[in-house]
XYZ file of C-alpha atoms in Angstrom:
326
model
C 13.469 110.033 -58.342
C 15.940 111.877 -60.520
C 15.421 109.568 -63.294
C 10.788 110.355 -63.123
C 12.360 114.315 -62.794
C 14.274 113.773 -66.209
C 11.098 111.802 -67.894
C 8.957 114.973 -66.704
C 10.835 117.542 -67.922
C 11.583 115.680 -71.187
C 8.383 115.326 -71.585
C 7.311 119.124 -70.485
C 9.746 120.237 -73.255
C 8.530 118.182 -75.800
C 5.377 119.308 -75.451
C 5.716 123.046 -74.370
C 3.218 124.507 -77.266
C 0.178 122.586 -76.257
C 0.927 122.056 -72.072
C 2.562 125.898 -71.763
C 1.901 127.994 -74.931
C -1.728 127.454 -75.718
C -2.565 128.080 -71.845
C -1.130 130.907 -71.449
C -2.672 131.944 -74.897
C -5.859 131.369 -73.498
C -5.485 132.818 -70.662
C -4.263 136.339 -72.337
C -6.266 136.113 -75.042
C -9.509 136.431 -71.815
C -7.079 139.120 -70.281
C -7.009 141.413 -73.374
C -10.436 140.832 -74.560
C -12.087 141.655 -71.262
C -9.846 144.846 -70.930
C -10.962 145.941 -74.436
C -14.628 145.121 -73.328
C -14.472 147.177 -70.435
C -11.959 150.368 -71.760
C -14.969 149.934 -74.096
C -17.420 150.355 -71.891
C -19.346 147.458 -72.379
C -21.444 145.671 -69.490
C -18.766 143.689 -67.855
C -22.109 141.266 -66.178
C -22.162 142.814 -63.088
C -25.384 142.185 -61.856
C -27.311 142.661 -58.566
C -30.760 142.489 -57.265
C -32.772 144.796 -55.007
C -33.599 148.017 -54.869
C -30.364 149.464 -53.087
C -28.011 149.854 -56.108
C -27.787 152.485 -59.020
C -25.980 151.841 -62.268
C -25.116 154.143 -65.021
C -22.601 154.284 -67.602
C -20.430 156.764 -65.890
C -21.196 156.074 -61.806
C -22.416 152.814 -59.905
C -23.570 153.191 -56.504
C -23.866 149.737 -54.493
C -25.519 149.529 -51.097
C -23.935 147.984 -47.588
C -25.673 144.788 -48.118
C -25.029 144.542 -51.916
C -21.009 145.416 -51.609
C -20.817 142.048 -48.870
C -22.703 140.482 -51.334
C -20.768 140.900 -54.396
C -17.099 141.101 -52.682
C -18.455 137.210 -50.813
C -19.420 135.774 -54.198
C -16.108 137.386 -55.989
C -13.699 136.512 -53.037
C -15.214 132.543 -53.319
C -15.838 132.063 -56.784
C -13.485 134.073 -58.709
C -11.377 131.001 -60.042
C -14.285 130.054 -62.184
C -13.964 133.391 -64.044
C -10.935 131.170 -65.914
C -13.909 128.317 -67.216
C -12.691 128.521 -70.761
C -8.940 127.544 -69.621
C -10.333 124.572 -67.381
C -12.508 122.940 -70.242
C -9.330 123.725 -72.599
C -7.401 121.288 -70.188
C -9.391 118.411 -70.741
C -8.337 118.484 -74.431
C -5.043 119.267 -73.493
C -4.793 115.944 -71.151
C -6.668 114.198 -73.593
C -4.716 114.701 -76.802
C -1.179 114.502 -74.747
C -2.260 111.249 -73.473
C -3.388 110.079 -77.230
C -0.038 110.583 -78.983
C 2.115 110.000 -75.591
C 3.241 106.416 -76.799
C 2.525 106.662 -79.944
C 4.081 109.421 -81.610
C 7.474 108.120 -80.396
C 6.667 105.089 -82.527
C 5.592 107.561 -85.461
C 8.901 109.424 -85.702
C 11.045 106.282 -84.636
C 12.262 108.152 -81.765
C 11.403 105.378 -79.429
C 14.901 103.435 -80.520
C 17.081 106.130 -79.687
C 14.766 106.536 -75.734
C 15.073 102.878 -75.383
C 18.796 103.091 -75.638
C 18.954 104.555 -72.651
C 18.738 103.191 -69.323
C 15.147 104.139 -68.333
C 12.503 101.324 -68.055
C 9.384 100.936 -69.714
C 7.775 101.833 -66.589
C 9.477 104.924 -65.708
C 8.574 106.300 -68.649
C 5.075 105.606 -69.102
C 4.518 106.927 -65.106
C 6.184 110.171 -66.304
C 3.402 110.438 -69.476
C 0.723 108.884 -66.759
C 2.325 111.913 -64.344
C 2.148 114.930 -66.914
C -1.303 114.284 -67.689
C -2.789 113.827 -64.134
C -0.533 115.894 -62.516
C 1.846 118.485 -64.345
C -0.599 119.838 -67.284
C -3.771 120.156 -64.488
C -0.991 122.466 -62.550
C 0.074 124.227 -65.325
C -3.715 125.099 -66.259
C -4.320 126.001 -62.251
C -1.566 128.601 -62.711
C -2.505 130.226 -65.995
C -6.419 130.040 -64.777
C -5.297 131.395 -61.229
C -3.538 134.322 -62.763
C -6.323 134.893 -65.194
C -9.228 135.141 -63.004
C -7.238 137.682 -60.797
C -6.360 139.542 -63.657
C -9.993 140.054 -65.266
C -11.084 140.040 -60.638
C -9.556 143.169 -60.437
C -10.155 145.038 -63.685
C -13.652 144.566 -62.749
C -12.291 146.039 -59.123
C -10.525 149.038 -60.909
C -13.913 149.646 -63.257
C -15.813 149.865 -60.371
C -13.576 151.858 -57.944
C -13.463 154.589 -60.960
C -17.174 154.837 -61.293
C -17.247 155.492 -57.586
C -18.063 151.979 -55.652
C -14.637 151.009 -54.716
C -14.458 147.800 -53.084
C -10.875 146.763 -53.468
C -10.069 147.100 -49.753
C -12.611 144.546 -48.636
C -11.497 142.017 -51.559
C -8.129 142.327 -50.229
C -9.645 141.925 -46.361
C -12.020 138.759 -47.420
C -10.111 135.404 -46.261
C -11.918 134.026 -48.655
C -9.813 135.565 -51.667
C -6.666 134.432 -50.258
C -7.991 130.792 -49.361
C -9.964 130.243 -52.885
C -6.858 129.240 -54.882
C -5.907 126.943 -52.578
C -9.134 124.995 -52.307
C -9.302 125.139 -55.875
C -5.767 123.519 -55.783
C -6.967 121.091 -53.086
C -9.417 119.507 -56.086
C -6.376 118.524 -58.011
C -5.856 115.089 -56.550
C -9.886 114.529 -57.022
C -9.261 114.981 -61.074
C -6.620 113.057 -61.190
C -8.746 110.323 -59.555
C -11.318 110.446 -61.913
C -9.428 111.119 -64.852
C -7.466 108.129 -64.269
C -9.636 105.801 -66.520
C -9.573 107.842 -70.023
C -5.755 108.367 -69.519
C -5.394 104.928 -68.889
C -7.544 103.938 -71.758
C -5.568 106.620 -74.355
C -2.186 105.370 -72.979
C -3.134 101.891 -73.403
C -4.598 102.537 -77.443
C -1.377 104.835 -77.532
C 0.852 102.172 -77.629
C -1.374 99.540 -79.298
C -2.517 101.531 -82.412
C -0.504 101.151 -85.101
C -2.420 104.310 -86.700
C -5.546 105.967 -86.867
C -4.761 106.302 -82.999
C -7.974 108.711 -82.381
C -10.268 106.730 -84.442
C -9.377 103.773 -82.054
C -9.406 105.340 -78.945
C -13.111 107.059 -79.298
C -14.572 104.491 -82.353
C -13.913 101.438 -79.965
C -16.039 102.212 -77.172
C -18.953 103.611 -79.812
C -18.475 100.924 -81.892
C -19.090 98.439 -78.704
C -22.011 100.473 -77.286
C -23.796 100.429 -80.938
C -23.495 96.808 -81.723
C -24.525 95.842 -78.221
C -27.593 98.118 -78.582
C -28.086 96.004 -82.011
C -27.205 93.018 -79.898
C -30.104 93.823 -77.213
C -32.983 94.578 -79.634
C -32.508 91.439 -81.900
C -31.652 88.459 -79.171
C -33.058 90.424 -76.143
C -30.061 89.835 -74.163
C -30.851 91.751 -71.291
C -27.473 94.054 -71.204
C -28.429 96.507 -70.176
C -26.940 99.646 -72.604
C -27.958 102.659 -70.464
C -25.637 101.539 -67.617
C -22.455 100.253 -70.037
C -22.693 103.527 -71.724
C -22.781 105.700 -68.239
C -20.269 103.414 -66.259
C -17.891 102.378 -68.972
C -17.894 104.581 -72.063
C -18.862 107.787 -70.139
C -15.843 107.075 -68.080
C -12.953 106.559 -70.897
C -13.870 109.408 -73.182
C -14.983 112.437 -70.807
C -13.324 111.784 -67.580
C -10.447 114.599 -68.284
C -13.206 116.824 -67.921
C -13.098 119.006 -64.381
C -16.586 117.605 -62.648
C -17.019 115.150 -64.560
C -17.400 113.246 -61.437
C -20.954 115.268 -60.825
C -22.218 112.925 -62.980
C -20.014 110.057 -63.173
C -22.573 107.774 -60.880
C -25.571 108.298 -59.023
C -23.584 109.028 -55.847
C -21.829 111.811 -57.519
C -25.480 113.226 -58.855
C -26.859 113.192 -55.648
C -23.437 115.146 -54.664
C -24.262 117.542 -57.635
C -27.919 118.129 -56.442
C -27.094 118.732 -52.908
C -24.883 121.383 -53.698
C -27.299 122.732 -56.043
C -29.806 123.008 -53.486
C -27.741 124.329 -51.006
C -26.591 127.070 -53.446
C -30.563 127.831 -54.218
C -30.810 127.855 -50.437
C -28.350 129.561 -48.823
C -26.803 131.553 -51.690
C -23.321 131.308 -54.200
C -21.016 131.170 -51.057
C -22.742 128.377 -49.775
C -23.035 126.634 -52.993
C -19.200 127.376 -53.242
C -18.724 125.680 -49.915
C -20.536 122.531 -51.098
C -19.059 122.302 -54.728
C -15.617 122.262 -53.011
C -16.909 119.126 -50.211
C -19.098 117.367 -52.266
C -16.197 117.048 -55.269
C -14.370 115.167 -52.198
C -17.158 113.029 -51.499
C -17.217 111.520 -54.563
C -13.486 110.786 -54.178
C -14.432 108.128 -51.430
C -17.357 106.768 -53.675
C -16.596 103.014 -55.230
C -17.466 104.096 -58.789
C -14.557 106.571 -58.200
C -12.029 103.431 -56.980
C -13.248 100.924 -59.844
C -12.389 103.437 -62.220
C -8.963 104.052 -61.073
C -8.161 100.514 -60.611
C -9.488 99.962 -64.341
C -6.983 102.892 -65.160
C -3.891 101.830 -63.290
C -4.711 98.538 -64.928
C -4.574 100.096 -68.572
C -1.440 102.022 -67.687
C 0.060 98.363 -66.541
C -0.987 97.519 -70.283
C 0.682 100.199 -71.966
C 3.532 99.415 -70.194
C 3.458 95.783 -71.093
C 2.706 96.738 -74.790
C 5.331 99.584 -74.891
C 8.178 96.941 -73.934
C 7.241 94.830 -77.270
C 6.348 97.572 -79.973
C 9.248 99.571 -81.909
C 7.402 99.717 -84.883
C 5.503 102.581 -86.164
């Protein structure tokens, strides 16, 4: 266990400007601009219907059933204010996961780590572990922080102009519970992400360059020439379904809900929620993003794709213990 610590926080380190810097840039780059937006004045996209509520550039007046509104939708949803950081994380897990193996090879370092005694597969757990695990916290944090930064600015704007609603924020369970179900969705990525990681480890330590051009112009590369493949001999493959189930899944599975449209289970997930949100309202479609992102979890297309990944990682491993060259 001390040895996978080590391996982590090697590899945290090594890697602090794109898994600690560039969040955190991010994430105060949204802080600062929406504070300049709103010391500004500019709209900050508050926006309610009905007839009970009065806005003006100097007072905003919100009705009983309005401020329950608006402090419900806020108290549930206000981790998504942080969007920008959680599609910057797929890059971030995607790119680590590209040069994990195979910039060690580049620079020659991978002599001096395999003179020490830590096994092929410790290591490439640790790189399998920061990607699914350690950079998906890291962007929680920053995006957590974030949202309740830019939360109550909007809170502040509003208590100023004479609608303050910061006490019942603070009095919603809702806003205390909402990072931790956002947290609960961690081990549901890391599920479905399993497959591209796998796949980058695995063309990680197989490339011997041109290590993106690989990784994303293999599974193109297949799709086109068996779409060639099916229009001349009229083989019956059918393309729609490789492309969905197989290339779908190793190139854009580091993406948060991806698994919304990862297979026709996960769809019909995605358009339940949908229609519960259309329904019943945000805080109901809240409620359903949040159970129907761990339905999918228990869906088969989510287990084939993680055994195909665990079985790539096994590859990388395999191929790691043979290649020293760059």
């Amino acid at each position: 266990m001390k040895t996978m610590q080590w391996l982590i926080k090697r590899e945290f380190w090594e890697h602090k400007g794109m898994l600690l810097w560039a969040p955190l840039a991010i994430g105060a780059a949204m802080v600062v601009f929406s504070l300049a937006m709103m010391l500004k004045g500019h709209d900050v996209g508050l926006h309610l219907s009905g007839p009970d509520g009065e806005f003006s550039s100097t007072t905003v007046t919100i009705a009983d059933a309005q401020s329950r509104q608006m402090v419900d939708v806020s108290a549930a949803g206000f981790p998504m204010i942080a969007a920008p950081l959680y599609i910057s994380m797929a890059f971030f897990v995607f790119f680590y996961a590209l040069g994990a193996l195979y910039d060690e090879r580049k620079d020659r370092s991978l002599l001096f780590w395999k003179s020490l005694p830590v096994s092929d597969l410790n290591t490439v757990l640790a790189k399998a572990g920061m990607a699914l695990v350690v950079v998906p916290l890291v962007v929680l944090a920053t995006a957590y922080v974030t949202s309740l930064a830019i939360l109550l600015m909007i809170y502040v704007v509003l208590a100023v102009k004479g609608a303050n609603l910061i006490g019942a924020l603070l009095a919603s369970p809702a806003f205390w519970l909402s990072p931790v179900r956002m947290l609960s969705l961690l081990p549901v990525y890391a599920l479905w992400a399993l497959p591209t990681v796998g796949w980058l480890l695995l063309v990680s330590s197989w490339a011997r360059s041109k290590v993106f051009l690989w990784a994303v112009g293999a599974p193109l590369l297949a799709t086109a020439l068996l779409g060639w493949a099916e229009k001349v001999f009229s083989l019956g493959v059918d393309i729609k379904w490789f492309a969905q189930h197989v290339v779908f899944r190793l190139l854009t599975s580091t993406m948060p809900g991806t698994w919304f449209a990862a297979s026709e289970s996960a769809r019909e997930a995605m358009q339940q929620a949908g229609m519960v949100g259309r329904h019943e309202g945000p805080v109901a479609m809240f409620n359903a993003f949040y159970a129907q992102s761990w339905q999918t979890a228990l869906s088969a297309d989510a287990w084939i794709g993680a055994a195909a990944g665990v079985a790539m990682i096994a590859g990388a491993v395999w191929l790691r213990r043979w290649r020293e060259e760059g």
